[in-house]
CSV table of C-alpha atoms in Angstrom, one decimal:
chain,number,residue,atom,x,y,z
A,1,MET,CA,-32.8,26.9,-35.8
A,2,ILE,CA,-35.9,25.9,-33.7
A,3,LYS,CA,-36.2,22.7,-35.8
A,4,LEU,CA,-32.5,21.9,-35.2
A,5,ILE,CA,-32.9,22.4,-31.5
A,6,ARG,CA,-36.0,20.1,-31.4
A,7,LYS,CA,-34.1,17.4,-33.3
A,8,LEU,CA,-31.2,17.7,-30.8
A,9,LEU,CA,-33.6,17.5,-27.9
A,10,LEU,CA,-34.9,14.2,-29.3
A,11,PHE,CA,-31.4,12.7,-28.9
A,12,LEU,CA,-30.9,14.1,-25.4
A,13,PRO,CA,-32.5,11.2,-23.5
A,14,LEU,CA,-30.4,8.8,-25.5
A,15,LEU,CA,-27.3,10.8,-24.8
A,16,CYS,CA,-28.1,11.0,-21.1
A,17,ALA,CA,-28.6,7.2,-21.0
A,18,MET,CA,-25.3,6.6,-22.7
A,19,ILE,CA,-23.5,8.9,-20.3
A,20,TYR,CA,-25.2,7.2,-17.3
A,21,VAL,CA,-24.3,3.7,-18.5
A,22,SER,CA,-20.7,4.6,-19.3
A,23,TYR,CA,-20.3,6.4,-15.9
A,24,ARG,CA,-21.8,3.6,-13.8
A,25,ILE,CA,-20.1,0.7,-15.5
A,26,ASP,CA,-16.8,2.6,-16.2
A,27,PRO,CA,-14.9,-0.2,-18.0
A,28,SER,CA,-11.5,1.6,-17.8
A,29,GLY,CA,-11.9,2.5,-14.1
A,30,LEU,CA,-11.7,6.3,-14.8
A,31,PHE,CA,-14.3,7.1,-12.1
A,32,TRP,CA,-14.7,4.0,-9.9
A,33,GLY,CA,-11.5,2.2,-10.4
A,34,ALA,CA,-10.7,-1.1,-12.1
A,35,GLY,CA,-13.6,-3.6,-12.1
A,36,TYR,CA,-12.0,-6.5,-10.1
A,37,GLU,CA,-10.6,-4.2,-7.5
A,38,ARG,CA,-13.8,-2.2,-7.3
A,39,LEU,CA,-15.8,-5.4,-6.6
A,40,ALA,CA,-13.2,-6.4,-4.0
A,41,VAL,CA,-13.6,-3.0,-2.2
A,42,GLU,CA,-17.4,-3.4,-2.2
A,43,HIS,CA,-16.9,-6.7,-0.3
A,44,MET,CA,-14.4,-5.3,2.1
A,45,LEU,CA,-16.7,-2.4,3.0
A,46,LYS,CA,-19.3,-4.9,3.9
A,47,GLY,CA,-16.8,-6.6,6.2
A,48,GLU,CA,-16.1,-9.5,3.9
A,49,TYR,CA,-12.8,-11.3,3.3
A,50,ILE,CA,-11.5,-11.8,-0.2
A,51,ASN,CA,-9.5,-14.8,-1.5
A,52,GLY,CA,-6.6,-14.6,-3.9
A,53,TYR,CA,-5.0,-11.3,-2.9
A,54,GLN,CA,-2.1,-11.9,-5.4
A,55,ARG,CA,-4.6,-11.5,-8.3
A,56,LEU,CA,-5.5,-8.0,-7.1
A,57,ASP,CA,-3.7,-4.8,-7.9
A,58,GLY,CA,-3.1,-3.7,-4.3
A,59,ARG,CA,-2.3,-0.1,-5.2
A,60,GLU,CA,-5.5,0.3,-7.3
A,61,LEU,CA,-7.5,-1.4,-4.6
A,62,ASN,CA,-6.1,1.0,-1.9
A,63,GLU,CA,-7.0,4.1,-4.1
A,64,ILE,CA,-10.6,2.8,-4.6
A,65,TYR,CA,-10.9,2.0,-0.9
A,66,ALA,CA,-9.7,5.5,0.1
A,67,ARG,CA,-12.3,7.0,-2.2
A,68,GLU,CA,-15.2,4.8,-1.3
A,69,VAL,CA,-14.9,4.4,2.5
A,70,ASP,CA,-17.3,6.9,4.1
A,71,TYR,CA,-15.1,7.8,7.0
A,72,ALA,CA,-11.5,8.7,7.7
A,73,PRO,CA,-9.7,5.7,9.3
A,74,GLN,CA,-8.3,6.8,12.6
A,75,VAL,CA,-5.2,4.6,12.1
A,76,ILE,CA,-3.4,4.0,8.7
A,77,VAL,CA,-0.4,1.7,8.2
A,78,ASN,CA,1.9,1.9,5.3
A,79,GLY,CA,4.9,-0.1,4.2
A,80,SER,CA,5.7,-3.2,2.2
A,81,SER,CA,4.6,-6.8,2.5
A,82,ARG,CA,6.7,-6.8,5.7
A,83,SER,CA,4.0,-4.6,7.3
A,84,LEU,CA,0.9,-6.0,5.6
A,85,GLN,CA,-0.1,-8.4,8.4
A,86,ILE,CA,-0.8,-5.6,10.9
A,87,LYS,CA,-4.5,-5.7,11.7
A,88,SER,CA,-7.0,-3.5,13.5
A,89,SER,CA,-6.4,-5.4,16.7
A,90,ILE,CA,-3.1,-3.5,17.1
A,91,LEU,CA,-5.2,-0.6,18.4
A,92,PRO,CA,-8.6,-1.9,19.5
A,93,GLY,CA,-11.5,0.5,19.4
A,94,LYS,CA,-10.1,2.6,16.5
A,95,THR,CA,-11.1,2.5,12.8
A,96,PHE,CA,-8.2,1.2,10.8
A,97,TYR,CA,-6.8,0.5,7.4
A,98,ASN,CA,-3.6,-1.1,6.3
A,99,ALA,CA,-2.5,0.6,3.1
A,100,SER,CA,0.8,-1.3,2.7
A,101,ASN,CA,1.7,-2.8,-0.7
A,102,VAL,CA,3.7,-5.9,-1.8
A,103,GLY,CA,7.0,-4.6,-3.1
A,104,ALA,CA,6.4,-1.1,-1.8
A,105,ASP,CA,9.0,1.4,-2.8
A,106,VAL,CA,9.7,5.0,-1.9
A,107,TYR,CA,6.8,6.2,-4.1
A,108,ASP,CA,4.4,3.9,-2.4
A,109,PHE,CA,5.6,5.0,1.0
A,110,TYR,CA,4.2,8.5,0.4
A,111,THR,CA,1.2,7.8,-1.9
A,112,SER,CA,-0.3,5.3,0.6
A,113,TYR,CA,-0.9,8.3,2.8
A,114,TYR,CA,-1.8,10.7,0.1
A,115,ILE,CA,-4.6,8.7,-1.4
A,116,PHE,CA,-6.5,9.3,1.9
A,117,ALA,CA,-5.4,12.9,2.3
A,118,LYS,CA,-6.8,13.7,-1.2
A,119,GLU,CA,-10.2,12.5,-0.1
A,120,LYS,CA,-10.0,14.5,3.1
A,121,LYS,CA,-9.8,11.3,5.2
A,122,GLU,CA,-6.5,11.8,7.1
A,123,PRO,CA,-5.8,9.6,10.1
A,124,GLU,CA,-5.2,10.4,13.7
A,125,ILE,CA,-2.3,8.0,13.8
A,126,MET,CA,0.1,7.0,11.0
A,127,ILE,CA,2.1,3.8,11.5
A,128,LEU,CA,5.1,4.0,9.2
A,129,GLY,CA,6.4,0.6,8.3
A,130,ILE,CA,9.9,1.6,7.2
A,131,ASP,CA,12.1,-0.5,4.9
A,132,PRO,CA,15.7,0.7,4.4
A,133,TRP,CA,15.4,0.9,0.6
A,134,ILE,CA,13.1,3.9,0.7
A,135,PHE,CA,16.3,5.9,1.3
A,136,SER,CA,18.1,4.4,-1.7
A,137,GLU,CA,18.4,6.0,-5.2
A,138,SER,CA,19.3,2.6,-6.8
A,139,LYS,CA,17.0,1.5,-9.6
A,140,GLU,CA,16.5,-1.9,-8.0
A,141,SER,CA,14.7,-0.2,-5.1
A,142,ILE,CA,11.9,1.0,-7.4
A,143,ASP,CA,8.8,-1.1,-8.2
A,144,ASP,CA,7.2,-0.8,-11.6
A,145,ARG,CA,3.8,-1.0,-10.1
A,146,SER,CA,4.1,2.2,-7.9
A,147,ASN,CA,2.2,5.4,-8.9
A,148,LYS,CA,5.0,7.8,-9.8
A,149,LYS,CA,2.6,10.6,-11.0
A,150,LEU,CA,0.7,10.5,-7.7
A,151,PHE,CA,4.0,10.7,-5.8
A,152,TYR,CA,5.1,13.8,-7.7
A,153,GLU,CA,1.6,15.3,-7.3
A,154,PHE,CA,2.0,14.9,-3.5
A,155,ILE,CA,5.5,16.3,-3.1
A,156,VAL,CA,4.7,19.3,-5.4
A,157,GLU,CA,1.2,20.1,-4.3
A,158,GLU,CA,1.5,19.3,-0.6
A,159,LEU,CA,5.2,19.5,0.3
A,160,GLY,CA,6.1,22.4,-2.0
A,161,TYR,CA,8.8,20.6,-4.0
A,162,THR,CA,9.8,21.5,-7.5
A,163,VAL,CA,9.8,18.8,-10.2
A,164,ASP,CA,10.7,20.1,-13.6
A,165,ASP,CA,8.5,17.9,-15.8
A,166,TYR,CA,5.5,17.8,-13.4
A,167,VAL,CA,2.2,18.9,-14.9
A,168,LYS,CA,-0.9,18.9,-12.8
A,169,GLU,CA,-3.4,16.6,-14.4
A,170,ASP,CA,-6.7,18.1,-15.5
A,171,PRO,CA,-9.3,16.5,-13.2
A,172,TYR,CA,-12.0,17.0,-15.8
A,173,LYS,CA,-10.2,15.4,-18.8
A,174,LYS,CA,-11.6,12.0,-18.0
A,175,TYR,CA,-15.2,13.2,-18.4
A,176,LYS,CA,-14.8,13.5,-22.1
A,177,ALA,CA,-14.9,9.7,-22.3
A,178,LEU,CA,-18.6,9.8,-21.3
A,179,LEU,CA,-19.4,11.4,-24.7
A,180,GLU,CA,-17.5,8.8,-26.7
A,181,PRO,CA,-19.7,6.1,-28.3
A,182,SER,CA,-16.7,3.7,-28.1
A,183,TYR,CA,-16.6,4.0,-24.3
A,184,PHE,CA,-20.3,3.3,-24.2
A,185,GLN,CA,-19.8,0.2,-26.3
A,186,SER,CA,-16.9,-0.9,-24.1
A,187,SER,CA,-19.2,-0.5,-21.1
A,188,ILE,CA,-21.8,-2.9,-22.5
A,189,LYS,CA,-19.1,-5.5,-23.3
A,190,TYR,CA,-17.6,-5.2,-19.9
A,191,TYR,CA,-20.9,-5.5,-18.2
A,192,LYS,CA,-21.6,-8.8,-19.9
A,193,ILE,CA,-18.1,-10.2,-19.1
A,194,SER,CA,-18.1,-9.0,-15.5
A,195,LYS,CA,-21.1,-11.3,-14.8
A,196,ASN,CA,-18.7,-14.3,-15.1
A,197,ALA,CA,-18.2,-15.6,-11.6
A,198,ASP,CA,-14.7,-16.7,-12.4
A,199,LEU,CA,-13.7,-13.0,-13.0
A,200,GLN,CA,-15.0,-11.8,-9.6
A,201,PRO,CA,-13.3,-11.8,-6.2
A,202,GLN,CA,-14.2,-14.8,-4.1
A,203,ILE,CA,-15.6,-14.2,-0.7
A,204,VAL,CA,-14.1,-16.3,2.2
A,205,ASP,CA,-16.2,-17.3,5.2
A,206,GLY,CA,-14.7,-15.6,8.3
A,207,GLU,CA,-14.3,-18.9,10.1
A,208,GLN,CA,-12.2,-20.3,7.2
A,209,VAL,CA,-9.7,-17.5,6.5
A,210,PHE,CA,-6.9,-19.4,8.2
A,211,ASP,CA,-7.4,-22.5,6.1
A,212,GLN,CA,-6.9,-21.1,2.6
A,213,ASP,CA,-4.3,-22.0,-0.1
A,214,ASP,CA,-4.3,-18.3,-1.3
A,215,ILE,CA,-3.5,-15.1,0.5
A,216,VAL,CA,-6.7,-13.5,2.0
A,217,LYS,CA,-7.4,-9.8,2.0
A,218,THR,CA,-9.2,-8.7,5.2
A,219,PRO,CA,-11.8,-6.0,5.4
A,220,ASN,CA,-9.3,-3.6,7.0
A,221,GLY,CA,-6.7,-3.9,4.3
A,222,ALA,CA,-4.3,-6.4,6.1
A,223,ILE,CA,-3.6,-9.8,4.6
A,224,ILE,CA,-3.5,-13.3,6.0
A,225,TYR,CA,-0.8,-15.4,4.4
A,226,ASP,CA,-1.8,-18.7,2.9
A,227,LYS,CA,-1.9,-21.8,5.1
A,228,ASN,CA,1.3,-23.2,3.6
A,229,MET,CA,3.3,-20.1,4.3
A,230,ARG,CA,2.1,-19.8,7.9
A,231,THR,CA,2.3,-23.5,8.9
A,232,ARG,CA,5.4,-24.6,6.9
A,233,PRO,CA,7.9,-26.6,9.1
A,234,GLN,CA,10.4,-24.3,10.7
A,235,GLU,CA,13.2,-26.0,8.8
A,236,GLU,CA,11.7,-24.9,5.5
A,237,ALA,CA,11.3,-21.4,6.7
A,238,ASP,CA,14.9,-21.3,7.9
A,239,TYR,CA,16.1,-22.8,4.6
A,240,ALA,CA,14.2,-20.1,2.7
A,241,ALA,CA,16.0,-17.5,4.8
A,242,LEU,CA,19.4,-19.2,4.3
A,243,THR,CA,18.8,-19.3,0.5
A,244,ALA,CA,18.0,-15.6,0.5
A,245,ALA,CA,21.0,-14.8,2.7
A,246,ASN,CA,23.3,-16.5,0.1
A,247,THR,CA,22.1,-14.1,-2.7
A,248,ASP,CA,22.1,-10.3,-2.9
A,249,LEU,CA,19.9,-9.0,-0.1
A,250,LEU,CA,16.6,-7.6,-1.2
A,251,ARG,CA,17.0,-4.1,-2.7
A,252,MET,CA,20.3,-3.7,-0.8
A,253,ALA,CA,23.0,-4.7,-3.3
A,254,ASP,CA,23.4,-1.3,-5.0
A,255,PHE,CA,22.5,0.8,-1.9
A,256,ASP,CA,25.7,2.6,-1.4
A,257,LYS,CA,24.6,5.7,0.6
A,258,LEU,CA,21.5,7.2,2.1
A,259,SER,CA,20.1,9.6,-0.4
A,260,PRO,CA,20.2,13.3,0.7
A,261,TYR,CA,17.1,13.9,-1.3
A,262,TYR,CA,15.1,11.1,0.2
A,263,THR,CA,16.2,11.8,3.8
A,264,LYS,CA,15.2,15.4,3.4
A,265,LEU,CA,11.9,14.3,1.9
A,266,PHE,CA,11.3,11.9,4.8
A,267,GLU,CA,12.0,14.6,7.4
A,268,ASP,CA,9.7,17.1,5.6
A,269,PHE,CA,7.0,14.4,5.5
A,270,ILE,CA,7.3,13.9,9.3
A,271,ILE,CA,7.1,17.6,9.9
A,272,TYR,CA,4.1,17.8,7.5
A,273,LEU,CA,2.2,15.1,9.3
A,274,GLN,CA,2.9,16.4,12.8
A,275,ASN,CA,1.9,19.9,11.8
A,276,LYS,CA,-1.5,18.4,10.9
A,277,GLY,CA,-1.8,16.9,14.3
A,278,ILE,CA,-1.2,13.3,13.1
A,279,GLU,CA,0.7,11.1,15.5
A,280,VAL,CA,3.5,9.3,13.8
A,281,ILE,CA,4.8,5.9,14.8
A,282,PHE,CA,7.9,4.2,13.4
A,283,PHE,CA,7.9,0.4,12.9
A,284,LEU,CA,11.1,-1.4,11.7
A,285,PRO,CA,10.2,-4.9,10.7
A,286,SER,CA,13.1,-7.3,11.6
A,287,TYR,CA,15.0,-9.5,9.2
A,288,HIS,CA,15.6,-13.2,9.9
A,289,HIS,CA,19.0,-13.8,11.7
A,290,TYR,CA,20.5,-15.4,8.5
A,291,ILE,CA,19.8,-12.2,6.5
A,292,TYR,CA,21.0,-9.9,9.2
A,293,TRP,CA,24.2,-12.0,9.8
A,294,ALA,CA,24.9,-11.9,6.1
A,295,ALA,CA,24.7,-8.1,6.2
A,296,GLU,CA,27.1,-8.0,9.2
A,297,GLU,CA,29.5,-10.4,7.4
A,298,ASN,CA,29.5,-8.2,4.3
A,299,VAL,CA,29.2,-4.8,6.0
A,300,GLU,CA,31.1,-3.0,3.3
A,301,LYS,CA,28.4,-3.9,0.9
A,302,TYR,CA,25.4,-3.6,3.2
A,303,HIS,CA,26.5,-0.8,5.5
A,304,CYS,CA,23.3,1.2,4.7
A,305,LEU,CA,21.1,-1.3,6.4
A,306,PHE,CA,22.7,-0.3,9.7
A,307,GLU,CA,23.0,3.4,8.8
A,308,VAL,CA,19.3,3.6,8.1
A,309,GLU,CA,18.4,2.3,11.5
A,310,ASP,CA,20.8,4.7,13.2
A,311,TYR,CA,19.3,7.6,11.1
A,312,LEU,CA,15.7,6.6,12.1
A,313,LYS,CA,16.6,6.4,15.7
A,314,ALA,CA,18.0,9.9,15.5
A,315,ILE,CA,14.9,11.2,13.7
A,316,ALA,CA,12.6,9.6,16.2
A,317,GLU,CA,14.4,11.3,19.1
A,318,LYS,CA,14.5,14.6,17.3
A,319,TYR,CA,10.8,14.7,16.6
A,320,ASP,CA,9.6,12.8,19.7
A,321,ILE,CA,8.4,9.8,17.8
A,322,LYS,CA,7.8,6.3,19.2
A,323,LEU,CA,9.9,3.7,17.4
A,324,TYR,CA,9.2,0.0,17.6
A,325,GLY,CA,11.2,-2.9,16.2
A,326,SER,CA,14.6,-3.2,14.8
A,327,TYR,CA,16.1,-4.6,11.6
A,328,ASP,CA,18.3,-6.7,14.0
A,329,PRO,CA,16.1,-9.6,15.4
A,330,ASP,CA,18.3,-10.0,18.5
A,331,ALA,CA,17.7,-6.4,19.5
A,332,VAL,CA,14.0,-7.1,19.9
A,333,GLY,CA,14.3,-10.6,21.3
A,334,LEU,CA,13.3,-12.6,18.2
A,335,THR,CA,14.3,-16.1,17.3
A,336,ASN,CA,14.2,-18.0,14.0
A,337,ARG,CA,10.7,-19.2,15.0
A,338,ASP,CA,9.4,-15.7,14.6
A,339,PHE,CA,9.9,-15.8,10.9
A,340,MET,CA,8.2,-17.4,7.9
A,341,ASP,CA,11.1,-16.8,5.6
A,342,GLY,CA,14.1,-14.4,5.5
A,343,TYR,CA,12.1,-11.2,5.3
A,344,HIS,CA,8.7,-11.8,6.8
A,345,MET,CA,7.9,-12.0,10.5
A,346,ARG,CA,4.9,-14.0,11.7
A,347,GLU,CA,1.9,-12.0,12.6
A,348,ALA,CA,2.1,-12.8,16.3
A,349,SER,CA,5.8,-11.8,16.3
A,350,ILE,CA,4.9,-8.4,14.8
A,351,TYR,CA,2.5,-7.8,17.6
A,352,LYS,CA,5.2,-8.9,20.1
A,353,VAL,CA,7.4,-6.1,18.9
A,354,LEU,CA,4.8,-3.5,17.9
A,355,LYS,CA,3.1,-3.2,21.3
A,356,LEU,CA,0.8,-0.2,20.9
A,357,SER,CA,-1.9,-1.5,23.2
A,358,LYS,CA,-1.8,-3.5,26.4
A,359,ASN,CA,-4.5,-5.7,24.9
A,360,VAL,CA,-2.1,-6.9,22.2
A,361,LYS,CA,0.1,-9.8,23.4
């Protein structure tokens, strides 16, 4: 028996080295997150800008950021791409992160908060960028990229909901991979590949962020749209909006009623946040006039767009929540020049509506 133990001890340094390499390189992102997004977060935490946001998995990046940042951002924004331009300048002097996602659905709406709560990094202020489709049960309102498991974990573990097929994931299961020779071999291969500069996020000089052909990810999570999108002639922006208005409106075609389940969930979420002492702010990003007029002309099909806003105004009043913006551009004094297309306001126009600080104009 002693001889066997001695032989095993001879392999112990090798085993420890294998475990260390597999853990640090982590090719499948079990511990540190996906490699490309992990590197992007490293740059962001250094205050650097990243080119080519569309090549990043924004949801994965947000989860890694929430885990790696060494403080709790005082302000967190959630929402879709319609809220992704909101930067830290919205509330000067406070630490900030924009956790919005392109194509964000109802699952993203809640998990973008939960990824920080899981790390004990809850904000003081939560700016909720609210799109109408988070109250829809239509399949078209769901994005394949959202983390459904994380959503169910949140509503079960934090809000006390019951989900029949929910099983809490074993947090220690992933550590078994560290003992697998195949994971070690994958780590070595990944390390060699990751040295290729073409596979790494590209840093953008802070003075050149507004002159890029790609979308830029800022250190605080917000994005800067590419130069073509931001500077396109207004006729092109209006034409893009008109084209969108002549097709089914984004995630609204099969939205026939506000889901009782999702409205209850929303209200429970508001109560949950307020009970934690978190200030909640509603932001309703406007639609281009052409989109909104199309909804008014076909109100039988798009009546939920108007019903969601009425519902949110009632909830804001009920829970004493500040509400900024409106899906109706006229209601907040916007013109066509405040839009880059049918669904996205210009950054300056967002700040014109979301006036949280006197310093923001």
